[in-house]
mmCIF file of C-alpha atoms in Angstrom:
data_model
loop_
_atom_site.group_PDB
_atom_site.id
_atom_site.type_symbol
_atom_site.label_atom_id
_atom_site.label_comp_id
_atom_site.label_asym_id
_atom_site.label_seq_id
_atom_site.Cartn_x
_atom_site.Cartn_y
_atom_site.Cartn_z
ATOM 1 C CA LEU A 50 195.399 75.882 -58.807
ATOM 2 C CA LEU A 51 198.117 73.254 -59.272
ATOM 3 C CA ILE A 52 199.771 75.272 -61.937
ATOM 4 C CA GLY A 53 199.987 78.333 -59.864
ATOM 5 C CA MET A 54 201.287 76.527 -56.686
ATOM 6 C CA ILE A 55 204.087 74.692 -58.594
ATOM 7 C CA LEU A 56 205.171 77.716 -60.724
ATOM 8 C CA GLY A 57 205.391 79.657 -57.544
ATOM 9 C CA THR A 58 208.151 77.487 -56.318
ATOM 10 C CA THR A 59 210.053 77.654 -59.610
ATOM 11 C CA GLY A 60 210.318 81.642 -59.278
ATOM 12 C CA ALA A 61 208.349 84.628 -58.961
ATOM 13 C CA TYR A 62 208.903 85.828 -62.531
ATOM 14 C CA ILE A 63 207.390 82.612 -64.048
ATOM 15 C CA PHE A 64 204.523 82.793 -61.618
ATOM 16 C CA VAL A 65 203.807 86.389 -62.428
ATOM 17 C CA ALA A 66 204.110 85.830 -66.191
ATOM 18 C CA TRP A 67 201.671 82.731 -65.945
ATOM 19 C CA ILE A 68 199.145 84.882 -63.947
ATOM 20 C CA MET A 69 199.317 87.843 -66.153
ATOM 21 C CA VAL A 70 198.804 86.015 -69.417
ATOM 22 C CA ASN A 71 195.711 84.206 -68.281
ATOM 23 C CA PHE A 72 194.433 87.490 -66.610
ATOM 24 C CA LEU A 73 194.660 89.284 -70.274
ATOM 25 C CA LEU A 74 192.914 86.169 -71.811
ATOM 26 C CA ASP A 75 190.044 86.232 -69.127
ATOM 27 C CA MET A 76 189.567 90.006 -69.809
ATOM 28 C CA CYS A 77 189.216 89.072 -73.349
ATOM 29 C CA GLU A 78 186.678 86.424 -72.769
ATOM 30 C CA PHE A 79 184.613 88.779 -70.439
ATOM 31 C CA ALA A 80 184.240 91.059 -73.651
ATOM 32 C CA THR A 81 182.178 88.181 -75.170
ATOM 33 C CA ALA A 82 180.316 86.782 -72.240
ATOM 34 C CA GLY A 83 177.009 88.550 -73.388
ATOM 35 C CA PHE A 84 177.031 86.587 -76.584
ATOM 36 C CA ILE A 85 177.201 83.441 -74.774
ATOM 37 C CA GLU A 86 174.660 84.315 -72.132
ATOM 38 C CA ALA A 87 172.131 85.653 -74.935
ATOM 39 C CA GLU A 88 172.913 82.294 -76.795
ATOM 40 C CA GLU A 89 172.102 80.189 -73.743
ATOM 41 C CA SER A 90 168.932 81.904 -73.017
ATOM 42 C CA MET A 91 167.512 81.971 -76.535
ATOM 43 C CA CYS A 92 168.699 78.597 -77.447
ATOM 44 C CA ARG A 93 166.802 77.008 -74.382
ATOM 45 C CA GLN A 94 163.544 78.712 -75.226
ATOM 46 C CA ALA A 95 164.033 77.402 -78.908
ATOM 47 C CA ILE A 96 164.561 73.864 -77.911
ATOM 48 C CA ALA A 97 161.443 74.108 -75.382
ATOM 49 C CA VAL A 98 159.354 74.629 -78.537
ATOM 50 C CA ARG A 99 161.390 71.823 -80.720
ATOM 51 C CA LYS A 100 162.777 74.698 -82.992
ATOM 52 C CA TYR A 101 166.225 72.966 -83.054
ATOM 53 C CA PHE A 102 167.324 74.765 -86.360
ATOM 54 C CA GLN A 103 166.810 78.079 -84.668
ATOM 55 C CA ALA A 104 168.781 76.774 -81.638
ATOM 56 C CA ALA A 105 171.588 75.649 -83.555
ATOM 57 C CA GLN A 106 171.792 79.011 -85.281
ATOM 58 C CA GLN A 107 171.927 80.703 -82.054
ATOM 59 C CA VAL A 108 174.875 78.614 -81.044
ATOM 60 C CA GLN A 109 176.676 79.368 -84.667
ATOM 61 C CA LEU A 110 175.871 83.063 -84.347
ATOM 62 C CA SER A 111 177.463 83.171 -80.832
ATOM 63 C CA LEU A 112 180.575 81.110 -81.820
ATOM 64 C CA GLY A 113 181.022 83.480 -84.978
ATOM 65 C CA LEU A 114 180.668 86.766 -83.021
ATOM 66 C CA CYS A 115 182.875 85.429 -80.055
ATOM 67 C CA THR A 116 185.531 84.454 -82.700
ATOM 68 C CA LEU A 117 185.450 87.866 -84.464
ATOM 69 C CA VAL A 118 185.820 89.734 -81.306
ATOM 70 C CA THR A 119 188.475 87.480 -79.600
ATOM 71 C CA ILE A 120 190.966 86.525 -82.457
ATOM 72 C CA PRO A 121 192.362 89.923 -83.123
ATOM 73 C CA ILE A 122 193.006 90.465 -79.381
ATOM 74 C CA TYR A 123 194.536 86.771 -78.923
ATOM 75 C CA VAL A 124 196.842 87.672 -81.797
ATOM 76 C CA LEU A 125 197.946 90.845 -79.971
ATOM 77 C CA ILE A 126 198.432 88.976 -76.718
ATOM 78 C CA ALA A 127 200.355 85.960 -78.360
ATOM 79 C CA PHE A 128 202.694 88.022 -80.257
ATOM 80 C CA LEU A 129 203.059 91.161 -78.234
ATOM 81 C CA ILE A 130 202.727 90.014 -74.745
ATOM 82 C CA ASP A 131 206.118 91.000 -73.829
ATOM 83 C CA ASP A 132 205.894 94.539 -74.970
ATOM 84 C CA ILE A 133 202.506 94.898 -73.159
ATOM 85 C CA LEU A 134 203.779 93.656 -69.961
ATOM 86 C CA ILE A 135 206.882 95.740 -70.004
ATOM 87 C CA SER A 136 204.740 98.796 -70.807
ATOM 88 C CA LEU A 137 202.901 97.767 -67.564
ATOM 89 C CA SER A 138 206.187 98.087 -65.610
ATOM 90 C CA PHE A 139 206.473 94.209 -65.018
ATOM 91 C CA GLY A 140 210.010 93.993 -66.527
ATOM 92 C CA GLY A 141 211.830 92.194 -69.203
ATOM 93 C CA THR A 142 212.151 88.894 -67.377
ATOM 94 C CA VAL A 143 208.552 88.471 -66.859
ATOM 95 C CA GLY A 144 207.933 89.466 -70.443
ATOM 96 C CA GLU A 145 210.208 86.790 -71.833
ATOM 97 C CA PHE A 146 208.454 84.169 -69.788
ATOM 98 C CA ALA A 147 205.341 85.294 -70.864
ATOM 99 C CA ARG A 148 206.213 85.258 -74.636
ATOM 100 C CA GLU A 149 206.990 81.609 -74.421
ATOM 101 C CA TYR A 150 203.579 80.583 -72.676
ATOM 102 C CA ALA A 151 201.126 83.091 -74.481
ATOM 103 C CA PRO A 152 200.954 81.572 -77.984
ATOM 104 C CA LEU A 153 200.227 77.870 -76.269
ATOM 105 C CA ALA A 154 197.665 79.569 -73.888
ATOM 106 C CA VAL A 155 195.967 81.419 -76.850
ATOM 107 C CA LEU A 156 195.771 78.189 -78.825
ATOM 108 C CA SER A 157 194.374 76.060 -75.842
ATOM 109 C CA ARG A 158 191.408 78.760 -75.561
ATOM 110 C CA LEU A 159 190.777 79.032 -79.244
ATOM 111 C CA ILE A 160 190.449 75.250 -79.572
ATOM 112 C CA GLN A 161 188.278 74.996 -76.352
ATOM 113 C CA GLY A 162 186.240 78.137 -76.952
ATOM 114 C CA CYS A 163 185.454 77.960 -80.516
ATOM 115 C CA LEU A 164 184.754 74.140 -80.708
ATOM 116 C CA ALA A 165 184.270 72.319 -77.483
ATOM 117 C CA ASN A 166 182.414 75.036 -75.513
ATOM 118 C CA GLY A 167 179.860 75.694 -78.181
ATOM 119 C CA LEU A 168 178.895 71.876 -78.194
ATOM 120 C CA ASN A 169 178.886 71.742 -74.381
ATOM 121 C CA ARG A 170 176.456 74.661 -74.194
ATOM 122 C CA LEU A 171 174.271 73.126 -76.815
ATOM 123 C CA MET A 172 174.000 69.799 -75.047
ATOM 124 C CA TRP A 173 173.366 71.344 -71.712
ATOM 125 C CA SER A 174 170.563 73.140 -73.230
ATOM 126 C CA ASP A 175 169.309 69.785 -74.785
ATOM 127 C CA GLY A 176 169.331 68.053 -71.426
ATOM 128 C CA ARG A 177 172.514 66.231 -71.731
ATOM 129 C CA GLY A 178 174.281 68.163 -68.976
ATOM 130 C CA SER A 179 175.208 65.050 -66.923
ATOM 131 C CA SER A 180 177.131 63.565 -69.776
ATOM 132 C CA MET A 181 178.936 66.976 -70.376
ATOM 133 C CA VAL A 182 179.873 66.971 -66.686
ATOM 134 C CA LYS A 183 181.484 63.267 -67.035
ATOM 135 C CA LEU A 184 183.429 64.177 -70.272
ATOM 136 C CA GLU A 185 184.823 67.379 -68.707
ATOM 137 C CA LEU A 186 185.792 65.351 -65.442
ATOM 138 C CA ILE A 187 187.423 62.818 -67.747
ATOM 139 C CA ALA A 188 189.639 65.478 -69.467
ATOM 140 C CA LYS A 189 190.534 67.299 -66.416
ATOM 141 C CA ILE A 190 191.671 64.327 -64.638
ATOM 142 C CA LEU A 191 193.949 63.139 -67.380
ATOM 143 C CA GLN A 192 195.269 66.739 -67.723
ATOM 144 C CA PHE A 193 195.948 66.867 -64.083
ATOM 145 C CA ALA A 194 197.635 63.314 -64.036
ATOM 146 C CA PHE A 195 200.033 64.601 -66.823
ATOM 147 C CA LEU A 196 200.819 67.939 -64.944
ATOM 148 C CA LEU A 197 201.618 65.879 -61.856
ATOM 149 C CA LEU A 198 203.831 63.634 -63.985
ATOM 150 C CA MET A 199 205.732 66.383 -65.546
ATOM 151 C CA LEU A 200 206.050 68.796 -62.509
ATOM 152 C CA VAL A 201 206.306 66.134 -59.708
ATOM 153 C CA GLY A 202 207.518 62.827 -61.488
ATOM 154 C CA LEU A 203 209.808 64.240 -64.028
ATOM 155 C CA GLN A 204 210.669 67.603 -62.191
ATOM 156 C CA ILE A 205 210.194 69.551 -65.423
ATOM 157 C CA ASP A 206 209.248 73.161 -64.506
ATOM 158 C CA SER A 207 209.135 74.715 -67.835
ATOM 159 C CA ILE A 208 206.158 77.119 -68.548
ATOM 160 C CA THR A 209 206.233 75.847 -72.268
ATOM 161 C CA GLY A 210 205.582 72.321 -71.175
ATOM 162 C CA ILE A 211 202.579 73.488 -69.065
ATOM 163 C CA GLY A 212 201.336 75.370 -72.030
ATOM 164 C CA LEU A 213 201.647 72.146 -74.196
ATOM 165 C CA ILE A 214 199.747 70.087 -71.635
ATOM 166 C CA GLU A 215 196.992 72.767 -71.635
ATOM 167 C CA VAL A 216 196.761 72.689 -75.329
ATOM 168 C CA GLY A 217 196.653 68.681 -75.102
ATOM 169 C CA GLY A 218 193.735 68.957 -72.632
ATOM 170 C CA SER A 219 191.740 71.154 -74.862
ATOM 171 C CA ILE A 220 192.052 68.897 -77.789
ATOM 172 C CA LEU A 221 191.390 65.921 -75.851
ATOM 173 C CA TYR A 222 188.088 67.879 -74.323
ATOM 174 C CA THR A 223 187.093 68.613 -77.805
ATOM 175 C CA VAL A 224 187.523 65.103 -79.090
ATOM 176 C CA LEU A 225 185.534 63.621 -76.310
ATOM 177 C CA ILE A 226 182.558 65.906 -76.641
ATOM 178 C CA TYR A 227 182.320 65.584 -80.441
ATOM 179 C CA ASN A 228 182.818 61.761 -80.567
ATOM 180 C CA LYS A 229 180.229 61.381 -77.686
ATOM 181 C CA CYS A 230 177.638 63.448 -79.583
ATOM 182 C CA GLU A 231 178.300 61.794 -82.889
ATOM 183 C CA ASP A 232 177.910 58.310 -81.521
ATOM 184 C CA MET A 233 174.807 58.926 -79.666
ATOM 185 C CA GLY A 234 173.309 60.765 -82.578
ATOM 186 C CA TRP A 235 172.511 64.046 -80.607
ATOM 187 C CA LEU A 236 173.742 66.344 -83.184
ATOM 188 C CA GLU A 237 171.595 65.158 -86.052
ATOM 189 C CA LYS A 238 168.761 67.369 -85.481
ATOM 190 C CA TYR A 239 171.167 70.347 -85.117
ATOM 191 C CA GLU A 240 173.592 69.666 -88.037
ATOM 192 C CA LYS A 241 171.538 71.755 -90.579
ATOM 193 C CA GLY A 242 171.451 74.841 -88.366
ATOM 194 C CA LEU A 243 175.039 74.426 -87.459
ATOM 195 C CA LEU A 244 176.626 73.729 -90.940
ATOM 196 C CA GLU A 245 174.354 74.420 -93.734
ATOM 197 C CA TYR A 246 173.420 78.129 -93.098
ATOM 198 C CA TRP A 247 175.528 80.972 -92.169
ATOM 199 C CA SER A 248 173.575 82.911 -89.506
ATOM 200 C CA LEU A 249 175.415 86.151 -89.891
ATOM 201 C CA GLN A 250 173.900 86.560 -93.253
ATOM 202 C CA ASN A 251 170.480 87.380 -91.390
ATOM 203 C CA LYS A 252 171.564 90.867 -90.572
ATOM 204 C CA PRO A 253 168.241 91.959 -88.726
ATOM 205 C CA TRP A 254 168.371 88.843 -86.550
ATOM 206 C CA ALA A 255 172.047 89.194 -85.929
ATOM 207 C CA GLY A 256 171.280 92.769 -84.952
ATOM 208 C CA GLU A 257 168.716 91.740 -82.422
ATOM 209 C CA PHE A 258 171.113 89.208 -80.878
ATOM 210 C CA VAL A 259 173.966 91.715 -80.570
ATOM 211 C CA LYS A 260 171.444 94.224 -79.074
ATOM 212 C CA MET A 261 170.197 91.615 -76.439
ATOM 213 C CA SER A 262 174.002 90.596 -75.851
ATOM 214 C CA ILE A 263 175.090 94.296 -74.905
ATOM 215 C CA PRO A 264 173.276 94.729 -71.444
ATOM 216 C CA LEU A 265 174.102 90.958 -70.585
ATOM 217 C CA ASN A 266 177.797 91.596 -71.340
ATOM 218 C CA THR A 267 177.928 94.833 -69.277
ATOM 219 C CA GLY A 268 176.121 92.936 -66.351
ATOM 220 C CA HIS A 269 178.568 90.142 -66.677
ATOM 221 C CA ILE A 270 181.657 92.501 -66.506
ATOM 222 C CA LEU A 271 180.298 94.204 -63.325
ATOM 223 C CA SER A 272 179.389 90.817 -61.676
ATOM 224 C CA HIS A 273 182.701 89.080 -62.458
ATOM 225 C CA GLY A 274 185.181 91.473 -63.665
ATOM 226 C CA HIS A 275 186.284 92.787 -60.066
ATOM 227 C CA TRP A 276 188.282 89.559 -59.494
ATOM 228 C CA LEU A 277 190.429 90.153 -62.494
ATOM 229 C CA ILE A 278 190.888 93.884 -61.497
ATOM 230 C CA TRP A 279 191.944 92.633 -57.872
ATOM 231 C CA THR A 280 194.291 90.197 -59.316
ATOM 232 C CA TRP A 281 195.964 93.002 -61.410
ATOM 233 C CA PHE A 282 196.658 95.028 -58.158
ATOM 234 C CA ALA A 283 197.787 92.016 -56.285
ATOM 235 C CA VAL A 284 200.392 91.105 -58.941
ATOM 236 C CA ALA A 285 201.473 94.969 -59.109
ATOM 237 C CA MET A 286 201.990 94.721 -55.329
ATOM 238 C CA GLY A 287 204.505 91.897 -55.422
ATOM 239 C CA PRO A 288 204.810 87.965 -56.038
ATOM 240 C CA ALA A 289 203.928 87.234 -52.234
ATOM 241 C CA GLU A 290 200.722 89.239 -52.511
ATOM 242 C CA ALA A 291 199.985 87.590 -55.922
ATOM 243 C CA ALA A 292 200.380 84.166 -54.311
ATOM 244 C CA ALA A 293 198.157 84.924 -51.444
ATOM 245 C CA TRP A 294 195.474 86.314 -53.802
ATOM 246 C CA ILE A 295 195.567 83.361 -56.047
ATOM 247 C CA ILE A 296 195.330 81.051 -53.441
ATOM 248 C CA MET A 297 192.091 82.934 -52.320
ATOM 249 C CA GLN A 298 190.768 82.839 -55.837
ATOM 250 C CA ALA A 299 191.097 78.936 -55.528
ATOM 251 C CA VAL A 300 189.171 78.759 -52.402
ATOM 252 C CA TRP A 301 186.461 81.238 -53.684
ATOM 253 C CA ALA A 302 186.080 79.027 -56.954
ATOM 254 C CA VAL A 303 185.343 76.044 -54.456
ATOM 255 C CA LEU A 304 182.919 78.272 -52.356
ATOM 256 C CA VAL A 305 180.769 79.215 -55.422
ATOM 257 C CA VAL A 306 180.508 75.899 -57.045
ATOM 258 C CA LEU A 307 177.229 74.904 -55.202
ATOM 259 C CA PRO A 308 175.331 78.208 -55.866
ATOM 260 C CA THR A 309 176.526 78.600 -59.214
ATOM 261 C CA ALA A 310 175.253 74.937 -60.077
ATOM 262 C CA ILE A 311 171.998 75.975 -58.765
ATOM 263 C CA THR A 312 172.074 79.036 -60.789
ATOM 264 C CA ASN A 313 172.729 77.054 -63.754
ATOM 265 C CA ALA A 314 170.101 74.762 -63.256
ATOM 266 C CA THR A 315 167.541 77.606 -62.575
ATOM 267 C CA GLU A 316 168.486 79.116 -65.909
ATOM 268 C CA ILE A 317 167.627 75.942 -67.886
ATOM 269 C CA GLN A 318 164.448 75.500 -66.157
ATOM 270 C CA ILE A 319 163.490 79.247 -66.568
ATOM 271 C CA GLY A 320 164.359 79.135 -70.189
ATOM 272 C CA LEU A 321 162.507 75.855 -70.997
ATOM 273 C CA SER A 322 159.279 77.261 -69.090
ATOM 274 C CA ILE A 323 159.312 80.556 -70.850
ATOM 275 C CA GLY A 324 160.072 78.978 -74.196
ATOM 276 C CA SER A 325 156.951 76.648 -73.724
ATOM 277 C CA GLY A 326 154.801 79.486 -72.593
ATOM 278 C CA ARG A 327 154.477 78.628 -68.843
ATOM 279 C CA THR A 328 155.438 82.053 -67.547
ATOM 280 C CA ASP A 329 153.896 81.460 -64.045
ATOM 281 C CA ASP A 330 156.049 78.368 -63.510
ATOM 282 C CA ALA A 331 159.035 80.391 -64.383
ATOM 283 C CA ARG A 332 158.151 83.040 -61.944
ATOM 284 C CA GLN A 333 157.761 80.598 -59.154
ATOM 285 C CA ILE A 334 161.105 78.829 -60.018
ATOM 286 C CA ALA A 335 162.825 82.256 -59.979
ATOM 287 C CA PHE A 336 161.617 83.158 -56.409
ATOM 288 C CA ARG A 337 162.241 79.703 -54.849
ATOM 289 C CA SER A 338 165.712 79.474 -56.323
ATOM 290 C CA MET A 339 166.669 82.691 -54.596
ATOM 291 C CA TRP A 340 166.268 80.882 -51.285
ATOM 292 C CA TYR A 341 168.050 77.803 -52.514
ATOM 293 C CA VAL A 342 171.198 80.077 -53.548
ATOM 294 C CA ALA A 343 171.343 81.820 -50.439
ATOM 295 C CA ILE A 344 171.485 78.556 -48.457
ATOM 296 C CA ALA A 345 173.888 77.104 -50.899
ATOM 297 C CA ALA A 346 176.415 80.143 -50.510
ATOM 298 C CA LEU A 347 176.104 80.299 -46.734
ATOM 299 C CA LEU A 348 176.614 76.509 -46.007
ATOM 300 C CA PRO A 349 180.355 76.421 -47.640
ATOM 301 C CA VAL A 350 181.113 79.909 -46.502
ATOM 302 C CA THR A 351 180.236 78.993 -42.824
ATOM 303 C CA LEU A 352 182.393 75.813 -43.041
ATOM 304 C CA PHE A 353 185.430 77.772 -44.445
ATOM 305 C CA PHE A 354 185.163 80.504 -41.988
ATOM 306 C CA GLY A 355 185.121 77.928 -38.992
ATOM 307 C CA PHE A 356 187.872 75.803 -40.366
ATOM 308 C CA GLN A 357 190.073 78.313 -42.169
ATOM 309 C CA ASP A 358 193.302 77.510 -40.362
ATOM 310 C CA PRO A 359 193.559 73.804 -41.607
ATOM 311 C CA ILE A 360 192.255 74.802 -45.039
ATOM 312 C CA ILE A 361 194.805 77.493 -45.461
ATOM 313 C CA GLY A 362 197.589 75.008 -44.239
ATOM 314 C CA VAL A 363 196.849 72.809 -47.395
ATOM 315 C CA PHE A 364 198.008 75.419 -49.607
ATOM 316 C CA THR A 365 200.904 77.062 -47.595
ATOM 317 C CA ASN A 366 202.916 76.858 -44.462
ATOM 318 C CA ASP A 367 204.583 80.411 -45.136
ATOM 319 C CA TRP A 368 203.523 82.439 -42.090
ATOM 320 C CA SER A 369 203.538 85.796 -44.077
ATOM 321 C CA LEU A 370 201.245 84.236 -46.721
ATOM 322 C CA VAL A 371 199.014 82.641 -43.989
ATOM 323 C CA ILE A 372 198.467 86.180 -42.258
ATOM 324 C CA MET A 373 197.663 87.833 -45.501
ATOM 325 C CA ILE A 374 195.189 85.191 -46.395
ATOM 326 C CA GLN A 375 193.557 85.154 -42.986
ATOM 327 C CA SER A 376 193.046 89.063 -43.293
ATOM 328 C CA LEU A 377 191.110 88.403 -46.627
ATOM 329 C CA VAL A 378 188.844 85.526 -45.170
ATOM 330 C CA PRO A 379 186.132 87.767 -43.850
ATOM 331 C CA LEU A 380 185.901 89.873 -46.904
ATOM 332 C CA VAL A 381 185.935 86.911 -49.151
ATOM 333 C CA CYS A 382 183.119 84.923 -47.237
ATOM 334 C CA THR A 383 180.840 88.039 -47.103
ATOM 335 C CA GLY A 384 181.635 88.732 -50.846
ATOM 336 C CA THR A 385 180.858 85.294 -51.848
ATOM 337 C CA VAL A 386 177.227 85.266 -50.444
ATOM 338 C CA ILE A 387 176.497 88.752 -51.926
ATOM 339 C CA HIS A 388 178.006 87.855 -55.320
ATOM 340 C CA ALA A 389 175.989 84.599 -55.394
ATOM 341 C CA LEU A 390 172.671 86.384 -54.904
ATOM 342 C CA ALA A 391 173.782 89.195 -57.384
ATOM 343 C CA SER A 392 174.692 86.851 -59.876
ATOM 344 C CA HIS A 393 171.656 84.736 -59.549
ATOM 345 C CA SER A 394 169.299 87.961 -59.802
ATOM 346 C CA HIS A 395 171.249 88.837 -62.877
ATOM 347 C CA MET A 396 170.660 85.441 -64.426
ATOM 348 C CA ILE A 397 166.926 85.610 -63.791
ATOM 349 C CA LEU A 398 166.559 89.138 -65.181
#
């Protein structure tokens, strides 16, 4: 959000370039979301019955498949982003700014996606979620501080500088997670499965994993991909529309924090219950959690709808943007509740 707001003041071309690079990278990550969801489900079930080697193999297989799928697309985005955007009628100026930023954005995502996020998910499945949250918070605070120093203190508004900070943030996050896991000895029971055996060599098992991932990937795209499509249309409509939509995306990200947290906690509990053979407990958790998610979604939505004017004022005082954002509030509030319930139901299934 900070990057989007600051870049918006330095020029519409830079703002649109930053949005479109991240948009294309997000689309690439949606293509591998099914692998991650399958990994999380199967990993938690394996840990519940103390099959740590199998759990580590799930993580390794997921990382390997995600890397195989994303690297070719990342290479195209990193080196051909200007041609891609020009072919989409965004103009040469947007393409030039995107070419400066794209390689750094790709590097940042590779570092975090191929290293840090895999360890993060494994530790969450192992019940170390609170420690992971603290480490991520430390990394984000430091990254935020460097952004403020560069953009506000030093008044440097280079899109390349922002890309470098994103790369540094990913490296810091990876180092923090790895050092914490090593110091506490949390990786010892997983090292054999992570490092000594190549999971893709077991072709029947890998085939079953991919078979499970395909419907999960489809459901994830249908559940979350609409934001990316709408962002595309907003950017195509103009810089003002793109700014309004990005602001609403930032608000939406806050609105879904609580229901998403409940969904993640429910997913862990259901996976552990099924893995240990307690299917009745898993069923009860699933039904009760639907009510919790509904309440968790309605509460922040109601507050935002009631106090929308001062909240919108935090982001912008441009009257044209305020009017556009206000027109979106009822739709976003309604969609947030529906989306929370739909995503939760998808997770349970």
